[in-house]
Structure formats: C-alpha cells, structure tokens
PDB file of C-alpha atoms in Angstrom:
ATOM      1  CA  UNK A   1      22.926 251.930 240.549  1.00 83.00           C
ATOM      2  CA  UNK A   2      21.918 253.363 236.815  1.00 84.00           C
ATOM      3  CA  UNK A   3      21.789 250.528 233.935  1.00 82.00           C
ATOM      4  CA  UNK A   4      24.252 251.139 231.489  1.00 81.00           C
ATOM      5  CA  UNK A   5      21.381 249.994 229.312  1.00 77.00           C
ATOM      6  CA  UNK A   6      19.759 253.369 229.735  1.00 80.00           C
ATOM      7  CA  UNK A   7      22.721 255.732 228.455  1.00 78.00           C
ATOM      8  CA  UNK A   8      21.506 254.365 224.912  1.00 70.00           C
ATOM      9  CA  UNK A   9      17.853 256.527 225.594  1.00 72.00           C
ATOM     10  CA  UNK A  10      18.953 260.048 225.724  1.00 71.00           C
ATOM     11  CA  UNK A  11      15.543 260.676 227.313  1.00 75.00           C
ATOM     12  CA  UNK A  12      15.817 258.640 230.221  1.00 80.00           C
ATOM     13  CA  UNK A  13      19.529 260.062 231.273  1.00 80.00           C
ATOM     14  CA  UNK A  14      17.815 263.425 230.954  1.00 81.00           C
ATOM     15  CA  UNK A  15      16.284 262.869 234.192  1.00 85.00           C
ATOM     16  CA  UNK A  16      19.122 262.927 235.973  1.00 87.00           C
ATOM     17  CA  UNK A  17      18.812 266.642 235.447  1.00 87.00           C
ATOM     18  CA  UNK A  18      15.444 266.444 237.489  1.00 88.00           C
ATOM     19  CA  UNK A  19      15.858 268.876 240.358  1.00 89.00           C
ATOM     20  CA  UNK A  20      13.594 266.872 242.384  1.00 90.00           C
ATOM     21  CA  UNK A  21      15.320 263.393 242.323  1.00 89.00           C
ATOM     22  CA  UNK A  22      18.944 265.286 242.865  1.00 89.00           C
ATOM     23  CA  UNK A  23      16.824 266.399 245.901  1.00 90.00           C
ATOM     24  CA  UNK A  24      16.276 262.667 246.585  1.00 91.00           C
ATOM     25  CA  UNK A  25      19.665 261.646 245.970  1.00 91.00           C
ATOM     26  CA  UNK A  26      21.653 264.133 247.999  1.00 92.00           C
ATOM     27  CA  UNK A  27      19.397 262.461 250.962  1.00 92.00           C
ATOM     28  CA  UNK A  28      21.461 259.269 250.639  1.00 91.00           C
ATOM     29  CA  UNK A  29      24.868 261.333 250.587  1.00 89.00           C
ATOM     30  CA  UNK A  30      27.405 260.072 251.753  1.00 91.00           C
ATOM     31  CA  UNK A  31      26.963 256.829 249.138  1.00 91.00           C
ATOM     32  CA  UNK A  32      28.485 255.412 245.740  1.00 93.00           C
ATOM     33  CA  UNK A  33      26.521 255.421 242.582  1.00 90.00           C
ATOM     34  CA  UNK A  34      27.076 252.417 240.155  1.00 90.00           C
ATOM     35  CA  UNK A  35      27.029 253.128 236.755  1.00 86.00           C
ATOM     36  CA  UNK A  36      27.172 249.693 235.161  1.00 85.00           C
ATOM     37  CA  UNK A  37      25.993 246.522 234.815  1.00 80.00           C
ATOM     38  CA  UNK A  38      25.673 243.248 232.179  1.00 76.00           C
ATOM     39  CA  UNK A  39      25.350 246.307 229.074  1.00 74.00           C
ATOM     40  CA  UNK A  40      28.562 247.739 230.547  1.00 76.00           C
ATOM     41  CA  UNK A  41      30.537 245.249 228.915  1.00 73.00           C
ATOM     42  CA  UNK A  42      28.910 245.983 225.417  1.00 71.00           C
ATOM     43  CA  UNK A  43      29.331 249.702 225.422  1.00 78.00           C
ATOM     44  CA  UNK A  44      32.184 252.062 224.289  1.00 79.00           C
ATOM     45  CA  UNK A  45      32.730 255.466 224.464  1.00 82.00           C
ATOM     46  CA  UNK A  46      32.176 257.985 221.984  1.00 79.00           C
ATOM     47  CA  UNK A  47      33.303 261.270 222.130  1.00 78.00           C
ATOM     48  CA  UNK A  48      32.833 263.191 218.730  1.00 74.00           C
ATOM     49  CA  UNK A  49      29.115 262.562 218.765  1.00 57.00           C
ATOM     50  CA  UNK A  50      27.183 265.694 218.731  1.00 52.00           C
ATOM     51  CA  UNK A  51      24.030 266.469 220.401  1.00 50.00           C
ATOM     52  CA  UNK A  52      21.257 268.991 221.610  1.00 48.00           C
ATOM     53  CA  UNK A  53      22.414 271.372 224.645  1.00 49.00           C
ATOM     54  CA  UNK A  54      19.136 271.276 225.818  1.00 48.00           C
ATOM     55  CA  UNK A  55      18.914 269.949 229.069  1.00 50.00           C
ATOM     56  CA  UNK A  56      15.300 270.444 230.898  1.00 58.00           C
ATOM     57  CA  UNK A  57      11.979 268.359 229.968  1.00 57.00           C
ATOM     58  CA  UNK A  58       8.255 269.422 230.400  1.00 65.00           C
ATOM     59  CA  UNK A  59       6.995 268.346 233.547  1.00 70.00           C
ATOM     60  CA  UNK A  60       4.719 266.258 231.403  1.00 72.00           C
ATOM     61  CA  UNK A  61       7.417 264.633 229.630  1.00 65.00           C
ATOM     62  CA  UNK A  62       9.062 263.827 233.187  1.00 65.00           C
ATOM     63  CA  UNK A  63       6.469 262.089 234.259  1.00 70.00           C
ATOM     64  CA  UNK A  64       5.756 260.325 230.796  1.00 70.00           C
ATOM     65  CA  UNK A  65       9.344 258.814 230.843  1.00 67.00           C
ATOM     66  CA  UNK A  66       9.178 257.508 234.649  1.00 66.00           C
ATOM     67  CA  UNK A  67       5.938 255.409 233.646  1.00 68.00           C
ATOM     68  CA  UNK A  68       7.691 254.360 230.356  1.00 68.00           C
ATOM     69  CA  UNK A  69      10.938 253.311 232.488  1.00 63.00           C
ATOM     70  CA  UNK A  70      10.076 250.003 233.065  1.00 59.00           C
ATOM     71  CA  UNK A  71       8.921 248.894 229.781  1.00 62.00           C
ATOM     72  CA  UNK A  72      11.885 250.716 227.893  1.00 60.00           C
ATOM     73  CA  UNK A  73      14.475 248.924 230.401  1.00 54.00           C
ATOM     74  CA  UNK A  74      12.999 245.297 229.162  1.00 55.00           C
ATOM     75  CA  UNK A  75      13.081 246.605 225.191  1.00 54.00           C
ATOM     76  CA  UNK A  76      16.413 247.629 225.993  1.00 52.00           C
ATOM     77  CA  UNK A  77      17.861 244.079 227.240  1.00 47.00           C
ATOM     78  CA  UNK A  78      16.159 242.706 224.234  1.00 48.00           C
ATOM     79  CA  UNK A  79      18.637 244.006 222.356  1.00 46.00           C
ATOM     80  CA  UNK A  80      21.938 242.760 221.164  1.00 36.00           C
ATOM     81  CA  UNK A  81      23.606 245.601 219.834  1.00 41.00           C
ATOM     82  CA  UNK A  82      26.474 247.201 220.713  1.00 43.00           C
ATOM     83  CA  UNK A  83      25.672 250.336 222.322  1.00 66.00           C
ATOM     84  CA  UNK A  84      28.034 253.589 221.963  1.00 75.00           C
ATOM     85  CA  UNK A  85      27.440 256.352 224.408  1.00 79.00           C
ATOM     86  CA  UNK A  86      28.732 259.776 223.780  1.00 82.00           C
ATOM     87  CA  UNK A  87      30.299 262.949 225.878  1.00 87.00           C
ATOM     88  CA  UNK A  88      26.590 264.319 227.757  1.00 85.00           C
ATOM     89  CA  UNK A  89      26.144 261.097 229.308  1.00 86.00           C
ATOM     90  CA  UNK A  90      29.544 260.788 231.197  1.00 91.00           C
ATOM     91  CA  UNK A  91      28.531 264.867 231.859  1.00 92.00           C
ATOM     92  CA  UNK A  92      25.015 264.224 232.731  1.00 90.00           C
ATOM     93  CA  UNK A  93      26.415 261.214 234.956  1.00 92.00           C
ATOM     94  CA  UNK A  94      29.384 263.152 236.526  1.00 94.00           C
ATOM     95  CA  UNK A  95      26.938 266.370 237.100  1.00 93.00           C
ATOM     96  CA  UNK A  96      24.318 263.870 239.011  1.00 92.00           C
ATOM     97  CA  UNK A  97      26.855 262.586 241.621  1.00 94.00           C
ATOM     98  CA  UNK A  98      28.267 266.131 242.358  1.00 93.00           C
ATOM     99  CA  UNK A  99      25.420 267.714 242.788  1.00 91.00           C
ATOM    100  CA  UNK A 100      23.831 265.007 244.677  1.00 92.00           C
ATOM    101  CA  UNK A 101      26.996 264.381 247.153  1.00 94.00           C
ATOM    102  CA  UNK A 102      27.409 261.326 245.603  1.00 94.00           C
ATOM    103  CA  UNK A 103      30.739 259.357 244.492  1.00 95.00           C
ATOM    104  CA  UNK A 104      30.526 257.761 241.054  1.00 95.00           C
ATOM    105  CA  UNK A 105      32.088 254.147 239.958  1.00 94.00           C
ATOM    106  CA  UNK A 106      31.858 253.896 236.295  1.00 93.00           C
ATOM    107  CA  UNK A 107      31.916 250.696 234.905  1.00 90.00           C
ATOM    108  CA  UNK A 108      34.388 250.236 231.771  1.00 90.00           C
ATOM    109  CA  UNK A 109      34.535 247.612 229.101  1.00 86.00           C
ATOM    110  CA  UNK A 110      36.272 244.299 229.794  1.00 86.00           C
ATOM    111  CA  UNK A 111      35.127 242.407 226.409  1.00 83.00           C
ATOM    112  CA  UNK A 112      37.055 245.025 224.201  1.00 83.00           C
ATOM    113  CA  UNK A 113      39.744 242.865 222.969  1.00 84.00           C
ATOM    114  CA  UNK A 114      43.005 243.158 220.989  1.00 84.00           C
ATOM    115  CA  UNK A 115      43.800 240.593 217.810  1.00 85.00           C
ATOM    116  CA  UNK A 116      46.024 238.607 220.941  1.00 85.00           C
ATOM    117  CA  UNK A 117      43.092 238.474 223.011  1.00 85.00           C
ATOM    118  CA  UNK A 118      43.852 240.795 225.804  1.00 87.00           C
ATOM    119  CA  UNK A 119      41.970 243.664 226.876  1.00 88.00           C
ATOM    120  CA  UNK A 120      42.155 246.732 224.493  1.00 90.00           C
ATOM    121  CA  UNK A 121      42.083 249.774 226.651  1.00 93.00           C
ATOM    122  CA  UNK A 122      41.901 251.917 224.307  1.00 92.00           C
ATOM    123  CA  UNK A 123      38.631 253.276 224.512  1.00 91.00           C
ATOM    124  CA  UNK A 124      38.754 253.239 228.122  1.00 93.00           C
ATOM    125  CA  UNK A 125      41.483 255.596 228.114  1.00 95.00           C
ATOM    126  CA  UNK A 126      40.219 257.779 225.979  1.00 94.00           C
ATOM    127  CA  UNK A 127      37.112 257.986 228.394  1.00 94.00           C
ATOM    128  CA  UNK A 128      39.305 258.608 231.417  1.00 96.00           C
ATOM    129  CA  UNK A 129      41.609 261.372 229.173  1.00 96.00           C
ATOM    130  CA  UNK A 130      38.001 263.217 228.712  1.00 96.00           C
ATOM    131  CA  UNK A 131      37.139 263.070 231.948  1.00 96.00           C
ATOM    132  CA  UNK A 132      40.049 264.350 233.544  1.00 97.00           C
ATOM    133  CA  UNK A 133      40.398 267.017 231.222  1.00 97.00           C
ATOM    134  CA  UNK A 134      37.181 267.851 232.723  1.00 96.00           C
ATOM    135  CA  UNK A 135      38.722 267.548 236.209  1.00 97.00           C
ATOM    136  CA  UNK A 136      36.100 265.001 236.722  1.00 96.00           C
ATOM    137  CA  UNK A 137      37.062 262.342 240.248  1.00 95.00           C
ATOM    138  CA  UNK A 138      35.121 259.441 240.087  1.00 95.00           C
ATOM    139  CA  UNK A 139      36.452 255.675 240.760  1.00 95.00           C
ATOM    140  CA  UNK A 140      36.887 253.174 238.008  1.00 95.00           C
ATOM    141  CA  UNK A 141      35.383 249.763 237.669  1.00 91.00           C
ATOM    142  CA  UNK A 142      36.510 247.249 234.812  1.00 89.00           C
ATOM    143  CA  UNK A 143      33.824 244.835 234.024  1.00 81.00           C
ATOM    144  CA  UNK A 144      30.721 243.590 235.434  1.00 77.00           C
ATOM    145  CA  UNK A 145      31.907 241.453 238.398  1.00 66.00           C
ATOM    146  CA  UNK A 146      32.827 237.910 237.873  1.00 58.00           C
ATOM    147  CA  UNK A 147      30.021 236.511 235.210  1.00 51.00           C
ATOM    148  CA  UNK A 148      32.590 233.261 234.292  1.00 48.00           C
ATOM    149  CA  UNK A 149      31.752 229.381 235.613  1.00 44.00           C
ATOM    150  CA  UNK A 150      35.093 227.231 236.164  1.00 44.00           C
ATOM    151  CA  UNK A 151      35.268 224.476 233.382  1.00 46.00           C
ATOM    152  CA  UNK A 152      35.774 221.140 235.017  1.00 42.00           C
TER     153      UNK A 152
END
C-alpha cells in the first residue's frame, strides 16, 4: 500500500520512478497495490495543476528522501488540511503498477458531500474521465473501509 498522505510531497511519489524499487515490485507480481488510506478521504483531485516534467532524482537525493520517509510521513498526519493532488500523481501511480505487473485500487473520496448530504461524485468522476482517457485499468475503491462505531 502507498499513503495517500504522500501524494501531497511531490518528492516522495518521485520514487516511484526509481528503477530499482520497480525492480522490487515486479518481484511481488502478480499482487494489488493500495493507494489509500485515512488521508484518502481528505483528498480531491486536481487536474489543471501544472508541474515540472522532470522525472529522475540524483542518486543522492534518492537516498536522502528514503531516510527522510519516516519523519515526513508523521509531519504529514499532523496535518489537517485538505490535500489536492494533481494529474502526475495518478500518472506516476498508474506508470508504477504497469511497469511493476502490479494491479492498482485507488482509493476515492467518501466525505465529499452534496448540500443534502450524500456523496458528491463529482470529483471522483472527473478522476475516472482522466484516467480513462488515458486508457488507464485500475479498480476503484470508495472510502477508507468502515471507520464508523454503531450509536447505541
């Protein structure tokens, strides 16, 4: 599973371009990757953001952002923002599983609600109309499992 926490650092998706951990991955192939969790519900997508095209890091960067992982993870859950993640981290994503063998279930916002309370999808579908018009197959998962306690 990734941490839909770390779509918000553009540095730390960049690793998913790391030939050596797609080396990893496709090891593990035939297997699901997660894209989700508790931030998943907080997030929406956006697609006109712009961004660099530059996709490979300095060795020495690599290895700077695995030891700053862990720390960056617990800043990141700190925070109560909502997060907005744009077009290269659904590619960067989508370009991990393929080229890894792996199939990827993207978590979608179940908190995004209309002025009656029901889910507004929305954003959701404007996600899914991106990535089919990039003939993207991955499976769909809305919300983060079942985070609710009955009320007695």
């Amino acid at each position: 599973a990734i941490d839909a926490s770390l779509v918000a650092e553009e540095k730390f998706m960049y690793l998913l371009t790391s030939p050596k951990l797609r080396t990893l991955a496709q090891a593990l192939s035939p297997a699901f990757l997660r894209f989700g969790g508790t931030r998943q519900d907080f997030m929406t997508f956006n697609p006109a953001f712009l961004h660099s095209n530059e996709l490979e890091l300095p060795q020495i960067l690599e290895e700077r952002l695995k030891q700053e992982w862990a720390l960056q993870e617990v800043l990141l859950q700190k925070e109560d923002l909502q997060r907005k993640y744009q077009k290269y981290a659904v590619d960067l994503l989508y370009s991990f599983t393929n080229c890894s063998g792996l199939d990827l279930i993207f978590g979608l916002n179940e908190l995004l609600r209309t002025t009656g309370n029901s889910w507004d999808s929305s954003n959701a579908r404007t996600l899914i109309q991106y990535c089919e018009s990039k003939q993207y197959s991955m499976a769909w998962e809305l919300g983060n499992g079942n985070n609710y306690s009955l009320v007695h």
